[in-house]
Short mmCIF file of N, CA and C in Angstrom, two decimals:
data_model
loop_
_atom_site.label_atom_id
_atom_site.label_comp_id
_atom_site.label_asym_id
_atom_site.label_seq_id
_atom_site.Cartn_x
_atom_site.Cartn_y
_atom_site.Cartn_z
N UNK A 1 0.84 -1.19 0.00
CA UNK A 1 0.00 0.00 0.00
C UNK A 1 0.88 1.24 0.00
N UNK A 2 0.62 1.96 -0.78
CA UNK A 2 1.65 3.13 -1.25
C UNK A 2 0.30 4.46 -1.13
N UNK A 3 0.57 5.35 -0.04
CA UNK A 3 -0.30 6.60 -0.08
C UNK A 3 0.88 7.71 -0.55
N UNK A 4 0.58 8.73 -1.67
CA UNK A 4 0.89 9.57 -2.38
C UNK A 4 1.06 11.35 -2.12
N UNK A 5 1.98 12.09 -2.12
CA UNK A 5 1.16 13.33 -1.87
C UNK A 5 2.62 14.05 -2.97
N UNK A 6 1.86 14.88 -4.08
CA UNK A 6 2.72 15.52 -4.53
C UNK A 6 2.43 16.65 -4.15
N UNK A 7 3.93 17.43 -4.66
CA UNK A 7 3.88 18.94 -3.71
C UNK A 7 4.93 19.65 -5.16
N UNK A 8 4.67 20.85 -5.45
CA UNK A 8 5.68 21.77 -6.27
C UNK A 8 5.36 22.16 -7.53
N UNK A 9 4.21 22.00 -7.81
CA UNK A 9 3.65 22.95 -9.02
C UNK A 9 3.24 24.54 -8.70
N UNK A 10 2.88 25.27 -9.79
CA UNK A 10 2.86 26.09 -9.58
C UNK A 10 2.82 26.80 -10.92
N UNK A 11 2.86 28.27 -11.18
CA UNK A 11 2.98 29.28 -12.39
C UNK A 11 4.20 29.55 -12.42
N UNK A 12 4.69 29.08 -13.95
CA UNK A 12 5.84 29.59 -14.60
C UNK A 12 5.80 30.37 -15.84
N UNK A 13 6.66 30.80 -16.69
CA UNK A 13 6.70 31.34 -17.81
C UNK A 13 6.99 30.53 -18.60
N UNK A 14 6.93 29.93 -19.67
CA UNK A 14 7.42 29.15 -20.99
C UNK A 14 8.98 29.77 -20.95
N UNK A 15 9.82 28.12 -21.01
CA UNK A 15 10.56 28.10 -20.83
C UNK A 15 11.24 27.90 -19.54
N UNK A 16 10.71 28.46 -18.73
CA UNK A 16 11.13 27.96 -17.21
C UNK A 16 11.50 26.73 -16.85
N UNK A 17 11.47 26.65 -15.51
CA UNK A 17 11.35 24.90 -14.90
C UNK A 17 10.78 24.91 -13.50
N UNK A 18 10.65 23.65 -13.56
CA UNK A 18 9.88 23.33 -12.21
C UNK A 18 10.55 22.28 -11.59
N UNK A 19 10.24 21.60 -10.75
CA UNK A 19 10.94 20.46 -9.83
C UNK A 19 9.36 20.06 -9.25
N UNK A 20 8.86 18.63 -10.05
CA UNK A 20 8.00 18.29 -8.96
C UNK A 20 8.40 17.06 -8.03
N UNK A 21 7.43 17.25 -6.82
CA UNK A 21 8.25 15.71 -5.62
C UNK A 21 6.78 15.09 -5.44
N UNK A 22 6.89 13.51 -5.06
CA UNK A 22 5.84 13.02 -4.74
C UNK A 22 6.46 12.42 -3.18
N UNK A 23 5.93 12.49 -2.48
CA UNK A 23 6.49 11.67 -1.18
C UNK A 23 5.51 10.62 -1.12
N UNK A 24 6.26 9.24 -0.69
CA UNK A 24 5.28 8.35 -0.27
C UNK A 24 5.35 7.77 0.99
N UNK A 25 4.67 7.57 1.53
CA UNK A 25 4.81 6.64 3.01
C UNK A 25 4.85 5.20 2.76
N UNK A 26 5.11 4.70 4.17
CA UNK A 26 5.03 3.13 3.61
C UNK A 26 6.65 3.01 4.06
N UNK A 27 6.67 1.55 3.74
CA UNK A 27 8.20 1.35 4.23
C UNK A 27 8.91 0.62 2.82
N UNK A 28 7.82 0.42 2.05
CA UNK A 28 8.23 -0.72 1.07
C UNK A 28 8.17 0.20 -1.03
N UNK A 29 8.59 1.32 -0.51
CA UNK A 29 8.58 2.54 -2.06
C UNK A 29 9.56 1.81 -2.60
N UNK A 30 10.89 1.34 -2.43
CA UNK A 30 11.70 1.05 -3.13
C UNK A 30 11.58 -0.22 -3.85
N UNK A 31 10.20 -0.82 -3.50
CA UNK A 31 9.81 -1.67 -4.19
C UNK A 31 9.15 -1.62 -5.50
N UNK A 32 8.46 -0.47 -5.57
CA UNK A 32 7.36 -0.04 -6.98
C UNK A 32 8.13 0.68 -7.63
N UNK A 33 7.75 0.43 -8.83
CA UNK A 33 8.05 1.13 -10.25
C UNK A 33 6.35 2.10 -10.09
N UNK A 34 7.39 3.86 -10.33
CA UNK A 34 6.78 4.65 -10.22
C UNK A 34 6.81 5.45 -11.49
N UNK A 35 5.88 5.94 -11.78
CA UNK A 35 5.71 7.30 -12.59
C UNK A 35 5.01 8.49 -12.46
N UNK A 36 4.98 9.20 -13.78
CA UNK A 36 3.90 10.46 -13.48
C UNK A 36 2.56 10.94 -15.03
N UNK A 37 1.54 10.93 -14.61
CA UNK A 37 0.64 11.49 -15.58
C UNK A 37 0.18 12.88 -15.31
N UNK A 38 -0.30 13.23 -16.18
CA UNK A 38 -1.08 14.47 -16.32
C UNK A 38 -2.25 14.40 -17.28
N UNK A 39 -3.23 15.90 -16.59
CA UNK A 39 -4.50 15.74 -17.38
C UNK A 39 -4.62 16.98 -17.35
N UNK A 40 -4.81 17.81 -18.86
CA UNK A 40 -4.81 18.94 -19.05
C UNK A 40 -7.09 18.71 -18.86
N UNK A 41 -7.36 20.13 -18.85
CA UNK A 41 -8.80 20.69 -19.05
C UNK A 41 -9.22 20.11 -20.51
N UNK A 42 -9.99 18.95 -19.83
CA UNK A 42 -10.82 18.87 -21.43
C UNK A 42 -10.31 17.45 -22.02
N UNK A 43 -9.07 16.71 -21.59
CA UNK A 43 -8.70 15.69 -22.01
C UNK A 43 -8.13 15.34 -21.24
N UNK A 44 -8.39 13.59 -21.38
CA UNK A 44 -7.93 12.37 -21.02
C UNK A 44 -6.41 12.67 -20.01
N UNK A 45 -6.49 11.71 -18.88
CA UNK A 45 -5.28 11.98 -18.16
C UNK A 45 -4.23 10.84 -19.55
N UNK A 46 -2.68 11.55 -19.64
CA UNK A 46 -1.45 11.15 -19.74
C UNK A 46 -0.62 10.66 -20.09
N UNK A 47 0.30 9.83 -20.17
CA UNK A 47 1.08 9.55 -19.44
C UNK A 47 2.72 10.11 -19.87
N UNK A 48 3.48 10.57 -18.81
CA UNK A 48 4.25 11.67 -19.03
C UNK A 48 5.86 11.14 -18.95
N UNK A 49 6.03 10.08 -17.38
CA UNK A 49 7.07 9.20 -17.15
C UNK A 49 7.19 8.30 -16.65
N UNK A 50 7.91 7.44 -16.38
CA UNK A 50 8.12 6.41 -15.45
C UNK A 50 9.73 5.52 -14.94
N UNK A 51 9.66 5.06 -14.00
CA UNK A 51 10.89 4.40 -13.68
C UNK A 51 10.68 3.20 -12.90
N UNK A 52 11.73 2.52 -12.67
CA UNK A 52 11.85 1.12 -12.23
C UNK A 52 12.13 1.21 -10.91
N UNK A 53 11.19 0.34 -9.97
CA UNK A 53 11.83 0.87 -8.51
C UNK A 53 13.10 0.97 -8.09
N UNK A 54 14.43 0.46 -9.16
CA UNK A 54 16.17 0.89 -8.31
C UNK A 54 16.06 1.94 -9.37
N UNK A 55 15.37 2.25 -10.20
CA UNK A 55 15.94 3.79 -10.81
C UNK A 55 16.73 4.05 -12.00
N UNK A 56 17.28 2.49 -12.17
CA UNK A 56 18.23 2.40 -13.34
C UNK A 56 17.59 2.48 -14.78
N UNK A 57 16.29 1.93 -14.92
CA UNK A 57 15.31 2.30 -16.21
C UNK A 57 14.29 3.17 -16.20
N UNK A 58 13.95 4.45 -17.32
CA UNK A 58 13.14 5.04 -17.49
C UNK A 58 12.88 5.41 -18.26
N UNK A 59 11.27 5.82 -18.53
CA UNK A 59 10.82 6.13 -20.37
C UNK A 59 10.07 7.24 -19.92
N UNK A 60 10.09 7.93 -21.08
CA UNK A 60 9.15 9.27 -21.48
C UNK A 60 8.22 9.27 -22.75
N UNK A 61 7.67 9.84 -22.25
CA UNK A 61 6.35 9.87 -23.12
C UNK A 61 7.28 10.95 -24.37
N UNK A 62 6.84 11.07 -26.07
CA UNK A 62 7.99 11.77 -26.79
C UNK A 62 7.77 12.99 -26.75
N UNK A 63 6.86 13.58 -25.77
CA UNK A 63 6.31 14.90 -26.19
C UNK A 63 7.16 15.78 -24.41
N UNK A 64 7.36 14.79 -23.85
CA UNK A 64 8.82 15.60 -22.92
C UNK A 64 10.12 15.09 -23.03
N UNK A 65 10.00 14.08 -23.87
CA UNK A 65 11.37 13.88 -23.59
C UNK A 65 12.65 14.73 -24.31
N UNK A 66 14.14 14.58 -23.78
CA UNK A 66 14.63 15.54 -23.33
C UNK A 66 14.44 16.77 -22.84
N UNK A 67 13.16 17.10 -22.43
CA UNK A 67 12.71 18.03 -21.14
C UNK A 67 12.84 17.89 -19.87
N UNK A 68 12.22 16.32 -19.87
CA UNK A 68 11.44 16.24 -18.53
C UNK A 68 12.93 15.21 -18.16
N UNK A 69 13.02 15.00 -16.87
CA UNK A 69 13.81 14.14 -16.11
C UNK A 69 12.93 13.15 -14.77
N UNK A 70 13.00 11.74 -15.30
CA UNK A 70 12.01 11.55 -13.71
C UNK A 70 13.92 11.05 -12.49
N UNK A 71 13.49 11.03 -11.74
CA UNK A 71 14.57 9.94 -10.71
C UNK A 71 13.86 9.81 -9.93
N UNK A 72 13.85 9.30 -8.61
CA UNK A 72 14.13 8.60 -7.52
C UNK A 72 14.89 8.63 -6.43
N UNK A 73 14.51 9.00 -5.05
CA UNK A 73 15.52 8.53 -3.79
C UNK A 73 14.98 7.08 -2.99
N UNK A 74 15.38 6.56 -3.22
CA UNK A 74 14.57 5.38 -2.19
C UNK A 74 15.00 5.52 -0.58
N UNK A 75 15.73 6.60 -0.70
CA UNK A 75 16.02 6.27 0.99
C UNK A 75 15.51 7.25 1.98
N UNK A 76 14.69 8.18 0.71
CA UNK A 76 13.62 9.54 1.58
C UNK A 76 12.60 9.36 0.85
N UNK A 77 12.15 8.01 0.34
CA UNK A 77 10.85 7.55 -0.29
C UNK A 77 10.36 8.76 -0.37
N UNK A 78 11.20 9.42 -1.90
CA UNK A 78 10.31 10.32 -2.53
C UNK A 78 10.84 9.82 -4.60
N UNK A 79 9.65 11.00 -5.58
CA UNK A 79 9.92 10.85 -6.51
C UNK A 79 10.07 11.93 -7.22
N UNK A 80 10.54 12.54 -8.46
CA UNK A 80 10.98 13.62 -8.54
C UNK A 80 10.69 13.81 -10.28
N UNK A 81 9.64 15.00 -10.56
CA UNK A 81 9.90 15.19 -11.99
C UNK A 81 10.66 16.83 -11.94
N UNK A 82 11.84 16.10 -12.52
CA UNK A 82 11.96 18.48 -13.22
C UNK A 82 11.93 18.15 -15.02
N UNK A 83 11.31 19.26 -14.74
CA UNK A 83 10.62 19.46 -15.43
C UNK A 83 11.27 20.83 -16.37
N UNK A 84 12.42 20.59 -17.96
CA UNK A 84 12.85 22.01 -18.02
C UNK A 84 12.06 22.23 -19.19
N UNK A 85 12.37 23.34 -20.29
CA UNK A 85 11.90 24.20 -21.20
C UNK A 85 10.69 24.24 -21.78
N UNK A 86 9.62 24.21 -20.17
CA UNK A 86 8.24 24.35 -20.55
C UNK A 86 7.51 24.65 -21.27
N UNK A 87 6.31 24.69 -21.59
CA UNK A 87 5.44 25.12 -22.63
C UNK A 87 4.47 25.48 -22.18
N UNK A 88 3.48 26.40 -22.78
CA UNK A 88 2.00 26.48 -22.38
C UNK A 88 1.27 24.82 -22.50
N UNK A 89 1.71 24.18 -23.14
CA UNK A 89 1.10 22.65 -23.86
C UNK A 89 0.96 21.91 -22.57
N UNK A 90 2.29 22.05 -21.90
CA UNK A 90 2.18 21.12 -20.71
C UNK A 90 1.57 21.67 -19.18
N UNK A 91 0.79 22.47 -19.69
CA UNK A 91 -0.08 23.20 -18.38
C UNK A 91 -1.61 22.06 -18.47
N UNK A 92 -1.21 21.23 -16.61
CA UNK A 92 -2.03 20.01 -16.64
C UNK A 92 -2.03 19.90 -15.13
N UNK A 93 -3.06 19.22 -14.34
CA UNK A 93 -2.69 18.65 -13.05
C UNK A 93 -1.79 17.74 -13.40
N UNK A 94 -0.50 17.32 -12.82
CA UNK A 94 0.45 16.46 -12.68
C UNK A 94 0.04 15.02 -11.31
N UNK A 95 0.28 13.98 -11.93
CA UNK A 95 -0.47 13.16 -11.04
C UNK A 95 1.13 12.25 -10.89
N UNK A 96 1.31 11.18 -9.57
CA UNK A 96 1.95 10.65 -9.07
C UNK A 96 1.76 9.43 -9.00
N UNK A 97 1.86 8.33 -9.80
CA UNK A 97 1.21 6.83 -9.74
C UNK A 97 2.51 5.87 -9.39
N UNK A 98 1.94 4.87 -8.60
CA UNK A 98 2.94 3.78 -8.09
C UNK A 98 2.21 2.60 -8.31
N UNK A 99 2.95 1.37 -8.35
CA UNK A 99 2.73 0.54 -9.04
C UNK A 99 2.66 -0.88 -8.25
N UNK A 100 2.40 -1.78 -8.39
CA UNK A 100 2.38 -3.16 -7.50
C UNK A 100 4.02 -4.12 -7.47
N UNK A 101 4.20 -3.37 -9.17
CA UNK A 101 5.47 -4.27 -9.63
C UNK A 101 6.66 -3.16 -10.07
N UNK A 102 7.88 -4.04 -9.65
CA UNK A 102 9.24 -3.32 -9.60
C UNK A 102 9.68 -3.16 -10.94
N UNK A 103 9.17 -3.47 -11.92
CA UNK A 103 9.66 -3.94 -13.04
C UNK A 103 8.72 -2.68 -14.01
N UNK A 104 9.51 -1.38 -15.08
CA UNK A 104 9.24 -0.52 -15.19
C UNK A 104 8.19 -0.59 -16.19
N UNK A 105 6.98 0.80 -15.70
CA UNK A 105 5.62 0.15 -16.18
C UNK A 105 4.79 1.47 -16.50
N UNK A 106 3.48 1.51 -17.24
CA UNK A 106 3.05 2.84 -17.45
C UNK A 106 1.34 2.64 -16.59
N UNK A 107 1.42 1.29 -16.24
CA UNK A 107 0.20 1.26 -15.38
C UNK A 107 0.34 1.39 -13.67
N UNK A 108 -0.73 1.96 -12.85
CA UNK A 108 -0.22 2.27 -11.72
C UNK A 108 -1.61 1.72 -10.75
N UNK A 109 -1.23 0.81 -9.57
CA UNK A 109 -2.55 0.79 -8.66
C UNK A 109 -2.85 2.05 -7.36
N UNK A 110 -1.85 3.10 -7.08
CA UNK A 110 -2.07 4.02 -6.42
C UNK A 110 -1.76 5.40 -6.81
N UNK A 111 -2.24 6.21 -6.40
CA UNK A 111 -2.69 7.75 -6.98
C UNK A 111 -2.50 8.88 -6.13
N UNK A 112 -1.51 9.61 -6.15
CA UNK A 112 -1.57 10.81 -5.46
C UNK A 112 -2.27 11.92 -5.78
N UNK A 113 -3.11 13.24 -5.44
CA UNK A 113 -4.25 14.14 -5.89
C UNK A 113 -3.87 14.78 -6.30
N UNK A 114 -2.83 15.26 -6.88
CA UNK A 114 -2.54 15.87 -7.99
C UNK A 114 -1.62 17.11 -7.78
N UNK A 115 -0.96 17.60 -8.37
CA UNK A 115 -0.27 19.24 -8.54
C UNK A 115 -0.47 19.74 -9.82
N UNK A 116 -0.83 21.53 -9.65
CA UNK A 116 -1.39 21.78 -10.73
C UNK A 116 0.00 22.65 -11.50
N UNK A 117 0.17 22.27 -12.56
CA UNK A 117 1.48 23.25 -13.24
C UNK A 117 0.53 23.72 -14.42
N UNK A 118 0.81 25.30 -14.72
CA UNK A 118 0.64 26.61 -15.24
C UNK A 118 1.47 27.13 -15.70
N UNK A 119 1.87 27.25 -17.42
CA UNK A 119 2.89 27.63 -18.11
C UNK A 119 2.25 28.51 -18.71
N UNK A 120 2.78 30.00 -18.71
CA UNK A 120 2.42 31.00 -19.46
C UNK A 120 2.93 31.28 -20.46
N UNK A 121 2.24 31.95 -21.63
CA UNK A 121 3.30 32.74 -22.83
C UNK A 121 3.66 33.72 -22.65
#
C-alpha cells in the first residue's frame, strides 16, 4: 500500500522549470516502479514518465522527452519530476502513480491528488 502526496507545481513562464516531488509513506517505495501522468482541461489523463523501482530504467512519453527528467531517492521515499523548457502545452494537473510491480511500467494501482502546473506565454 503506497499513499501519495505531490507537492511543487505552480505558475511559470514558458521556458522555465519546475521540480516536482511526490512523497510516499510506507516502508516498502523502493519496491514499486513509479511514474507520473497528467491531465490537461478537457482531455484524457497522460502519461508523461516512469521508472523502475532501483531507478536504473526510465521512459518518457515523446512529447517531454529531453525536457522532462524523472529519478528517484529510495532512501527519503520520494519521486521527482523536473521538469525544463516548458510550454503552455504542458499546463495540466500532474499526477503521481505507483505501481504493485518493480519492473518498469506505465500502469499504476495508487494515486496521489494531484499538482497543478501553469505555463504562461
Amino acid at each position: 500500500q503506497l499513499e501519495l502526496v505531490e507537492s511543487g507545481g505552480g505558475l511559470v513562464q514558458a521556458g522555465g522549470s519546475l521540480r516536482l516531488s511526490c512523497s510516499a509513506s510506507g516502508r516498502t517505495f523502493s519496491m514499486h516502479a513509479m511514474g507520473w501522468f497528467r491531465q490537461a482541461p478537457g482531455k484524457e489523463r497522460e502519461f508523461v514518465a516512469a521508472i523502475s523501482s532501483s531507478g536504473r530504467h526510465t521512459d518518457f512519453a515523446d512529447s517531454v522527452k529531453d525536457r522532462f527528467t524523472i529519478s528517484r531517492d529510495n532512501a527519503r521515499n520520494t519521486l521527482y519530476l523536473q521538469m525544463n523548457s516548458l510550454k503552455p502545452e504542458d499546463t495540466a494537473v500532474y499526477y503521481c502513480g505507483g505501481s504493485n510491480t518493480a519492473t518498469i511500467t506505465r500502469q499504476y494501482n495508487y494515486w496521489g491528488q494531484g499538482t497543478q502546473v501553469t505555463v504562461s506565454s
